[in-house]
Amino acid sequence: MANTTIYCFRNDLRLSDNPAFLKACSDSDFLLPLFCHPKEELFKSNIPRIGIHRQFFLRQALDELKTVLNTYNSDLIEVYGDFAEEIKKIAETIHATKIIFEKIEAPEELDQENSVRNIGINVESIWQSSMIAPSELPFKTTDMPDIFTDFRKQIEIKKIKIMPPTPKPSSVPPLPIYKLHFDKRFNPDYKFTPKKNDQNLNSSFPYLESQYSGGEMSALTHLENYLSLKLPHTYKETRNQLSGLHFSTKFSPWLSIGCISAKYIAFKINEFEKKFGANESTYWIWFELLWRDYFRFLHFKYGKNLYTKNGLNKNLESFKHKEENFNIWINGKTGNQLIDAGMKELFFTGYLSNRMRQIVASYLIYDLGCDWRKGAQWFESQLIDYDVYSNHGNWLYIAGKGTDPRGGRRFNTTKQNLEHDPTDTYKNLWKEKSINILN
Ligand code: FAD
């Protein structure tokens, strides 16, 4: 009997350094590349699960992936709906013998995986989204140190190796011969267009410009440009700025849907260091990518506990979330000009610098008395680079309900203003803009 596999792309929309897809190609006689969007209702509420910026960026990436797969005489099939139900329908139609996808260690995605396992077909889920492979760590993920510095030091002492990136497949197996009968659902049409002036004017990540669009090609080109401008040598000095194209790497949108892998970035930074010299800034890019890994591995250890109101905090606090304050925050109408500028930037562009993310998150939790999970939900909807691990990890950290040894981070907006926007340049970029989200 022929091996017919469904490869379901998740946050790994690339062909280079995609070991799971490579395996699907080498193990199968026939292969159906698939992408399953969530149910359409999830796009439609006041806080859509995937807001317009991410939808658009994802659309660009999927279109490119489809075109690339076409050059291999293959294709990318898209469906909307429940992950397991959609896979089941297709598996039955094409008589699939196996389903392969990348493993995502977050609660909803693990539930999806379990439901697919219940279909009764062989399922293989392969972890591949961290810079360091779990098998290379000097501890089991379930025993990892809680504190980031301890985690980092153990990795540095052991001089952990980053596995070399894997190549693109040389060929992709042919599509299954069975005819699929739900073709009309295969080309979902996103019914919106971000407004060009809103998005790209003043944006630190203008994804409507081809250099910043979704897809593996632009991700790789962006990395090459970043390296050829020698920006890794100055990253640490500029990374806390609030706005601009080059103050930080801007890898995150592509990383979040897997147009590029963290391992590949680390490999190229390493090559750069060998060629042009290492310094504190080149090290710091690695350091930040390690934070990304850290929040991933914490999910192996704590799973669903990271998603409760009190997080890992054993002292249960009772406080009442103030919905009216949440509304002024998302609408950029708190009256604090720095916060309002940040919330408008997020809404109109889908991107926010790390510093502004910290400031607006702290303000929501400590000054406006809101539940951190509402903030995380808003970020999930709005951020172009939403990543389940990094988003929840950072919100918990700031709220003092995660693994921060200092028990949370409260940012003083007066001080932050003086340090990061003393001439009001950033605030002035956004002061004429106005958001009106009905709530
Ligand atoms: P750079 O400063 O150039 O960093 C390089 C890479 O290192 C980033 O692309 C990212 O992969 C990683 N990185 C940097 N800082 C962090 C960090 N604090 N935590 C984890 N990884 C980090 N990042 C996301 O990718 N998705 C999210 O949904 C997300 N939500 C966040 C929510 C809050 C409240 C905060 C405070 C931070 C959040 N971050 C998130 C982390 C960080 O702000 C972004 O990764 C960074 O701003 C992206 O821009 P960059 O690629 O230019 O980052």
Coordinates of C-alpha atoms and ligand atoms in Angstrom, one line a residue:
M1 CA 0.0 0.0 0.0
A2 CA 1.3 3.5 -0.9
N3 CA 2.3 5.9 1.9
T4 CA 0.0 8.8 1.6
T5 CA 0.8 11.6 4.1
I6 CA -0.9 14.9 5.0
Y7 CA 1.6 17.4 6.0
C8 CA -0.2 20.1 8.0
F9 CA 1.8 23.4 8.1
R10 CA 1.4 25.2 11.4
N11 CA 3.8 27.9 12.5
D12 CA 6.5 26.6 10.1
L13 CA 5.7 28.2 6.8
R14 CA 9.0 27.5 5.1
L15 CA 10.9 24.8 3.2
S16 CA 14.4 25.5 4.5
D17 CA 15.3 24.1 7.9
N18 CA 12.0 22.4 8.3
P19 CA 12.9 18.9 9.4
A20 CA 9.3 17.9 9.9
F21 CA 8.4 18.7 6.3
L22 CA 11.7 17.1 5.1
K23 CA 10.7 13.9 6.9
A24 CA 7.2 14.0 5.4
C25 CA 8.8 14.3 1.9
S26 CA 11.3 11.4 2.4
D27 CA 8.7 9.0 4.0
S28 CA 5.8 9.4 1.6
D29 CA 4.8 8.2 -1.8
F30 CA 2.1 10.9 -2.0
L31 CA 1.9 14.1 0.0
L32 CA -0.8 16.6 0.6
P33 CA 0.5 19.9 2.0
L34 CA -2.3 21.5 4.1
F35 CA -2.9 24.6 6.1
C36 CA -5.9 24.7 8.5
H37 CA -7.3 28.2 9.4
P38 CA -9.4 28.5 12.6
K39 CA -13.1 28.7 12.3
E40 CA -14.3 31.9 10.6
E41 CA -16.2 33.1 13.7
L42 CA -12.9 33.6 15.4
F43 CA -12.1 36.4 13.0
K44 CA -15.2 38.4 13.6
S45 CA -15.6 39.5 17.2
N46 CA -14.5 42.8 18.7
I47 CA -11.3 41.1 19.7
P48 CA -10.7 38.8 16.8
R49 CA -8.3 36.0 17.5
I50 CA -6.3 37.0 14.4
G51 CA -6.5 40.8 13.7
I52 CA -6.1 42.3 10.3
H53 CA -2.3 42.8 10.4
R54 CA -1.6 39.2 11.2
Q55 CA -4.2 38.0 8.7
F56 CA -2.6 40.0 6.0
F57 CA 0.9 38.9 6.8
L58 CA -0.2 35.3 7.0
R59 CA -1.9 35.6 3.6
Q60 CA 1.3 36.9 2.0
A61 CA 3.2 34.0 3.5
L62 CA 0.7 31.3 2.5
D63 CA 0.5 32.7 -1.1
E64 CA 4.3 32.5 -1.4
L65 CA 4.4 29.0 0.1
K66 CA 1.8 27.8 -2.4
T67 CA 3.8 29.3 -5.3
V68 CA 7.0 27.7 -4.1
L69 CA 5.2 24.3 -3.7
N70 CA 3.8 24.7 -7.2
T71 CA 7.4 24.8 -8.5
Y72 CA 7.8 21.3 -7.0
N73 CA 4.6 20.2 -8.8
S74 CA 2.9 20.2 -5.5
D75 CA 0.4 22.6 -3.9
L76 CA -0.9 24.1 -0.6
I77 CA -4.5 23.3 0.3
E78 CA -6.2 25.7 2.7
V79 CA -9.3 24.9 4.8
Y80 CA -11.2 26.7 7.6
G81 CA -12.6 25.0 10.6
D82 CA -11.8 22.7 13.4
F83 CA -8.3 21.3 13.1
A84 CA -9.1 17.7 13.7
E85 CA -12.4 17.6 11.9
E86 CA -10.9 19.1 8.7
I87 CA -7.9 16.8 8.8
K88 CA -10.3 13.8 9.3
K89 CA -12.4 14.8 6.3
I90 CA -9.4 15.1 4.1
A91 CA -7.7 12.0 5.4
E92 CA -10.8 9.9 4.6
T93 CA -11.1 11.4 1.1
I94 CA -7.5 10.8 0.1
H95 CA -7.0 7.6 2.1
A96 CA -4.1 9.1 4.1
T97 CA -1.9 6.7 6.0
K98 CA -0.1 9.3 8.1
I99 CA -0.3 12.9 9.3
I100 CA 2.8 14.9 10.2
F101 CA 3.0 18.4 11.7
E102 CA 5.2 20.4 13.9
K103 CA 4.6 20.1 17.6
I104 CA 3.3 23.1 19.5
E105 CA 3.5 22.7 23.2
A106 CA 0.7 25.2 24.2
P107 CA -2.7 24.1 25.6
E108 CA -5.0 24.7 22.7
E109 CA -2.5 23.3 20.1
L110 CA -1.9 20.2 22.3
D111 CA -5.7 19.7 22.4
Q112 CA -5.8 19.9 18.6
E113 CA -3.0 17.3 18.4
N114 CA -4.9 15.0 20.8
S115 CA -8.0 15.3 18.7
V116 CA -6.1 14.4 15.6
R117 CA -4.7 11.4 17.3
N118 CA -8.2 10.2 18.1
I119 CA -8.9 10.0 14.3
G120 CA -7.1 6.7 14.4
I121 CA -4.4 7.4 11.8
N122 CA -0.7 7.4 12.5
V123 CA 0.2 10.9 13.7
E124 CA 3.7 12.3 14.1
S125 CA 4.3 15.7 15.7
I126 CA 7.8 17.0 15.5
W127 CA 9.3 19.7 17.8
Q128 CA 11.3 22.2 15.7
S129 CA 10.5 25.8 16.8
S130 CA 13.4 26.5 19.2
M131 CA 16.9 27.6 18.5
I132 CA 18.3 24.9 20.8
A133 CA 16.8 21.4 20.4
P134 CA 15.3 20.1 23.7
S135 CA 17.6 17.0 23.4
E136 CA 20.7 19.3 23.5
L137 CA 19.7 20.9 26.8
P138 CA 21.8 20.0 29.9
F139 CA 18.5 19.2 31.8
K140 CA 15.1 17.7 30.9
T141 CA 12.7 20.5 30.0
T142 CA 10.5 19.4 32.9
D143 CA 13.4 20.0 35.3
M144 CA 14.6 23.3 33.7
P145 CA 15.6 26.1 36.1
D146 CA 12.8 28.5 36.7
I147 CA 14.9 31.6 36.6
F148 CA 16.1 32.8 33.2
T149 CA 19.7 33.6 34.4
D150 CA 20.1 30.1 35.8
F151 CA 18.8 28.6 32.6
R152 CA 21.1 30.8 30.5
K153 CA 24.2 30.1 32.6
Q154 CA 23.8 26.3 32.4
I155 CA 23.5 26.5 28.7
E156 CA 26.6 28.8 28.4
I157 CA 28.7 26.7 30.8
K158 CA 27.9 23.6 28.8
K159 CA 28.7 25.4 25.5
I160 CA 25.5 23.9 24.0
K161 CA 25.7 23.4 20.3
I162 CA 23.0 24.6 18.0
M163 CA 22.3 21.9 15.4
P164 CA 23.0 22.9 11.8
P165 CA 20.0 23.9 9.7
T166 CA 18.6 21.2 7.4
P167 CA 18.3 21.8 3.6
K168 CA 15.2 22.3 1.5
P169 CA 13.8 19.1 0.1
S170 CA 15.2 18.3 -3.3
S171 CA 11.7 17.1 -4.4
V172 CA 8.2 16.9 -3.0
P173 CA 6.2 13.7 -3.5
P174 CA 3.3 14.0 -5.9
L175 CA -0.2 15.0 -4.7
P176 CA -2.5 12.1 -3.9
I177 CA -4.5 11.0 -6.9
Y178 CA -7.9 11.0 -5.2
K179 CA -10.0 14.0 -6.1
L180 CA -10.9 16.3 -3.3
H181 CA -14.5 17.4 -3.2
F182 CA -14.5 20.6 -1.2
D183 CA -12.5 22.7 -3.6
K184 CA -14.5 25.8 -3.2
R185 CA -13.4 26.2 0.4
F186 CA -9.8 26.0 -0.5
N187 CA -9.2 29.7 -1.3
P188 CA -10.5 31.7 1.6
D189 CA -10.7 35.3 0.9
Y190 CA -9.8 37.7 3.6
K191 CA -12.4 40.4 3.4
F192 CA -10.3 43.4 4.4
T193 CA -7.3 45.5 3.3
P194 CA -5.2 47.3 5.7
K195 CA -5.0 51.0 4.8
K196 CA -1.7 51.7 3.3
N197 CA -1.2 55.1 4.8
D198 CA -2.2 53.9 8.3
Q199 CA 0.0 50.9 8.2
N200 CA 3.2 52.0 6.5
L201 CA 3.5 55.6 7.5
N202 CA 5.5 55.7 10.8
S203 CA 5.5 51.9 11.0
S204 CA 8.5 50.2 12.4
F205 CA 7.4 47.1 10.4
P206 CA 5.8 48.2 7.1
Y207 CA 4.6 44.8 5.9
L208 CA 2.8 46.4 2.9
E209 CA 6.3 47.1 1.5
S210 CA 7.7 44.0 -0.3
Q211 CA 10.9 43.9 1.9
Y212 CA 8.7 43.3 4.9
S213 CA 6.0 41.1 3.5
G214 CA 5.2 37.6 4.8
G215 CA 7.0 34.7 3.3
E216 CA 10.3 32.8 3.4
M217 CA 11.9 34.8 0.6
S218 CA 11.5 38.2 2.3
A219 CA 12.5 36.7 5.7
L220 CA 15.8 35.4 4.2
T221 CA 16.4 38.6 2.3
H222 CA 15.7 40.7 5.4
L223 CA 18.3 38.6 7.4
E224 CA 20.9 39.1 4.6
N225 CA 20.3 42.8 4.6
Y226 CA 20.5 43.1 8.3
L227 CA 23.8 41.3 8.3
S228 CA 25.2 43.2 5.3
L229 CA 24.4 46.5 7.0
K230 CA 26.5 45.1 9.9
L231 CA 23.6 45.9 12.2
P232 CA 24.4 43.0 14.6
H233 CA 27.4 45.1 15.8
T234 CA 25.2 47.8 17.2
Y235 CA 22.0 45.9 18.3
K236 CA 22.5 46.2 22.0
E237 CA 22.9 50.0 21.9
T238 CA 19.8 50.6 19.8
R239 CA 17.4 47.8 20.9
N240 CA 15.5 49.9 23.4
Q241 CA 14.5 52.6 21.0
L242 CA 10.8 53.1 20.4
S243 CA 10.5 53.5 16.7
G244 CA 12.3 53.0 13.3
L245 CA 13.3 50.3 10.8
H246 CA 16.6 49.3 12.2
F247 CA 16.8 49.7 15.9
S248 CA 16.1 46.0 16.5
T249 CA 16.3 43.0 14.2
K250 CA 12.6 42.7 13.3
F251 CA 12.9 39.0 12.9
S252 CA 9.8 38.3 15.1
P253 CA 7.0 38.5 12.5
W254 CA 8.7 36.0 10.3
L255 CA 9.7 33.8 13.3
S256 CA 6.1 33.8 14.6
I257 CA 4.7 32.0 11.6
G258 CA 7.9 30.2 10.9
C259 CA 9.0 31.8 7.6
I260 CA 12.5 31.5 9.1
S261 CA 13.8 29.4 12.0
A262 CA 15.5 30.7 15.1
K263 CA 18.2 28.0 14.5
Y264 CA 18.9 29.4 11.0
I265 CA 19.2 33.0 12.4
A266 CA 21.6 31.8 15.1
F267 CA 23.6 29.9 12.6
K268 CA 23.9 33.0 10.3
I269 CA 24.8 35.3 13.3
N270 CA 27.5 32.9 14.2
E271 CA 28.9 33.0 10.7
F272 CA 28.8 36.8 10.8
E273 CA 30.7 36.8 14.1
K274 CA 33.4 34.5 12.6
K275 CA 33.7 36.8 9.6
F276 CA 33.3 40.3 11.0
G277 CA 34.0 39.8 14.7
A278 CA 31.8 39.2 17.8
N279 CA 31.0 41.8 20.3
E280 CA 28.4 42.4 23.1
S281 CA 25.8 43.2 20.6
T282 CA 26.1 40.1 18.5
Y283 CA 26.0 38.1 21.7
W284 CA 22.9 40.0 22.7
I285 CA 20.9 38.8 19.7
W286 CA 21.6 35.2 20.8
F287 CA 20.7 36.2 24.4
E288 CA 17.3 37.5 23.2
L289 CA 16.7 34.4 21.1
L290 CA 17.4 32.4 24.2
W291 CA 14.6 34.2 26.0
R292 CA 12.4 33.0 23.2
D293 CA 13.5 29.4 23.8
Y294 CA 13.1 29.9 27.6
F295 CA 9.5 30.8 27.3
R296 CA 9.0 27.8 25.0
F297 CA 10.6 25.3 27.4
L298 CA 8.7 26.8 30.4
H299 CA 5.5 25.4 28.6
F300 CA 6.9 21.9 28.8
K301 CA 7.3 22.3 32.5
Y302 CA 4.2 24.2 33.5
G303 CA 1.7 23.8 30.6
K304 CA -1.8 25.0 31.4
N305 CA -0.7 26.5 34.8
L306 CA 0.7 29.4 32.8
Y307 CA -2.7 30.4 31.6
T308 CA -4.6 30.8 34.9
K309 CA -5.3 34.2 36.4
N310 CA -2.7 33.7 39.1
G311 CA -0.2 31.9 36.9
L312 CA 2.5 30.3 39.0
N313 CA 1.8 32.5 41.9
K314 CA 0.8 30.4 44.9
N315 CA -0.6 33.4 46.9
L316 CA -4.0 33.7 45.5
E317 CA -5.0 37.4 45.1
S318 CA -8.5 38.5 44.7
F319 CA -8.9 41.6 42.6
K320 CA -11.6 42.8 40.3
H321 CA -10.7 43.4 36.7
K322 CA -11.8 46.9 35.5
E323 CA -13.3 46.4 32.0
E324 CA -13.9 50.2 31.5
N325 CA -10.1 50.7 32.0
F326 CA -9.4 48.0 29.6
N327 CA -11.5 49.8 27.0
I328 CA -9.7 53.1 27.4
W329 CA -6.4 51.2 27.1
I330 CA -7.3 49.4 23.8
N331 CA -8.7 52.7 22.4
G332 CA -5.6 54.7 23.3
K333 CA -7.6 57.0 25.4
T334 CA -6.0 56.7 28.9
G335 CA -4.9 60.3 28.9
N336 CA -1.2 59.2 29.4
Q337 CA 0.3 60.3 26.1
L338 CA 3.1 57.7 26.0
I339 CA 0.6 54.8 26.6
D340 CA -1.9 56.2 24.1
A341 CA 0.8 56.6 21.5
G342 CA 1.9 52.9 22.0
M343 CA -1.7 51.6 21.8
K344 CA -2.3 53.6 18.6
E345 CA 0.9 52.3 17.1
L346 CA -0.1 48.7 17.9
F347 CA -3.6 49.2 16.5
F348 CA -2.5 50.9 13.3
T349 CA 0.6 48.9 12.5
G350 CA 0.5 45.6 14.3
Y351 CA 4.0 46.2 15.7
L352 CA 5.3 47.6 18.9
S353 CA 8.9 47.8 20.2
N354 CA 9.9 45.6 23.1
R355 CA 10.2 48.6 25.4
M356 CA 6.7 49.9 24.5
R357 CA 5.2 46.5 25.0
Q358 CA 6.7 46.4 28.5
I359 CA 5.5 49.9 29.3
V360 CA 1.9 49.5 28.1
A361 CA 1.6 46.0 29.7
S362 CA 2.8 47.3 33.0
Y363 CA 0.4 50.3 32.8
L364 CA -2.6 48.0 32.1
I365 CA -1.8 45.7 35.1
Y366 CA -0.5 48.1 37.7
D367 CA -2.0 51.5 36.9
L368 CA -5.4 50.5 35.4
G369 CA -5.9 47.4 37.6
C370 CA -6.8 45.0 34.8
D371 CA -6.3 41.2 34.4
W372 CA -3.1 40.5 32.6
R373 CA -4.9 37.9 30.5
K374 CA -7.0 40.6 28.8
G375 CA -3.9 42.4 27.8
A376 CA -2.4 39.2 26.4
Q377 CA -5.7 38.6 24.5
W378 CA -5.5 42.1 23.0
F379 CA -1.9 41.5 22.0
E380 CA -2.8 38.2 20.5
S381 CA -5.3 39.9 18.3
Q382 CA -3.2 42.9 17.3
L383 CA 0.4 41.8 17.1
I384 CA 1.7 40.9 13.7
D385 CA 4.3 38.7 15.5
Y386 CA 2.0 37.0 18.0
D387 CA 3.7 34.0 19.4
V388 CA 1.8 32.0 22.1
Y389 CA 4.9 31.2 24.2
S390 CA 6.5 34.7 24.1
N391 CA 3.3 36.6 24.5
H392 CA 2.1 34.6 27.6
G393 CA 5.6 34.3 29.0
N394 CA 6.2 38.1 28.9
W395 CA 2.8 39.1 30.2
L396 CA 3.1 36.7 33.1
Y397 CA 6.6 37.9 33.8
I398 CA 5.5 41.6 34.0
A399 CA 2.5 40.7 36.1
G400 CA 4.7 38.9 38.6
K401 CA 2.8 35.6 38.1
G402 CA 5.5 33.8 36.2
T403 CA 9.1 33.2 37.0
D404 CA 10.5 36.7 37.6
P405 CA 12.6 36.5 40.7
R406 CA 11.7 40.2 41.4
G407 CA 8.0 39.3 41.4
G408 CA 6.9 41.5 38.5
R409 CA 8.0 44.6 36.6
R410 CA 6.3 47.9 37.1
F411 CA 7.4 50.7 34.7
N412 CA 7.2 54.3 35.8
T413 CA 5.9 56.1 32.8
T414 CA 7.4 59.5 33.8
K415 CA 10.8 57.9 34.0
Q416 CA 10.3 56.0 30.7
N417 CA 9.3 59.2 29.0
L418 CA 12.4 61.0 30.1
E419 CA 14.7 58.1 29.1
H420 CA 13.2 57.0 25.8
D421 CA 11.1 59.9 24.5
P422 CA 12.5 63.1 26.0
T423 CA 11.8 65.2 22.9
D424 CA 8.3 63.8 22.4
T425 CA 9.3 62.5 18.9
Y426 CA 7.6 59.2 19.4
K427 CA 4.4 60.6 21.0
N428 CA 4.1 63.2 18.2
L429 CA 4.1 60.4 15.6
W430 CA 0.7 59.2 16.9
K431 CA -1.0 62.1 18.6
E432 CA -3.3 63.0 15.6
K433 CA -4.5 59.4 15.2
S434 CA -7.7 58.2 16.8
I435 CA -9.0 54.7 17.4
N436 CA -12.7 53.9 17.8
I437 CA -13.3 50.3 18.8
L438 CA -16.9 49.8 19.9
N439 CA -17.1 47.9 23.1
Ligands
FAD1 P1 14.8 41.9 18.8 O1 14.9 42.9 19.9 O2 15.5 42.2 17.6 O3 15.0 40.5 19.3 C1 15.5 39.4 18.4 C2 14.6 38.2 18.7 O4 14.7 37.8 20.0 C3 13.1 38.6 18.5 O5 12.7 38.5 17.2 C4 12.4 37.5 19.4 O6 12.3 36.3 18.7 C5 13.4 37.3 20.5 N1 13.1 38.1 21.7 C6 13.4 39.4 21.9 N2 12.9 39.8 23.1 C7 12.2 38.8 23.6 C8 11.4 38.6 24.7 N3 11.2 39.5 25.7 N4 10.7 37.4 24.9 C9 10.8 36.4 23.9 N5 11.6 36.6 22.8 C10 12.2 37.7 22.6 N6 7.6 38.5 21.0 C11 7.0 37.8 20.0 O7 7.7 37.3 19.1 N7 5.7 37.5 20.0 C12 4.8 38.0 21.0 O8 3.6 37.7 20.9 C13 5.4 38.8 22.0 N8 4.6 39.3 22.9 C14 5.2 40.1 23.9 C15 4.4 40.7 24.9 C16 4.9 41.5 25.9 C17 4.0 42.0 27.0 C18 6.3 41.8 25.9 C19 6.9 42.7 26.9 C20 7.1 41.2 24.9 C21 6.6 40.4 23.9 N9 7.4 39.8 22.9 C22 6.8 39.0 22.0 C23 8.9 39.9 23.0 C24 9.5 41.1 22.2 O9 8.9 42.3 22.6 C25 9.5 40.9 20.7 O10 10.0 39.6 20.4 C26 10.3 41.9 20.0 O11 9.9 43.2 20.3 C27 10.2 41.7 18.5 O12 10.9 42.6 17.8 P2 12.4 42.2 17.1 O13 12.3 41.0 16.4 O14 12.9 43.4 16.5 O15 13.2 41.9 18.5

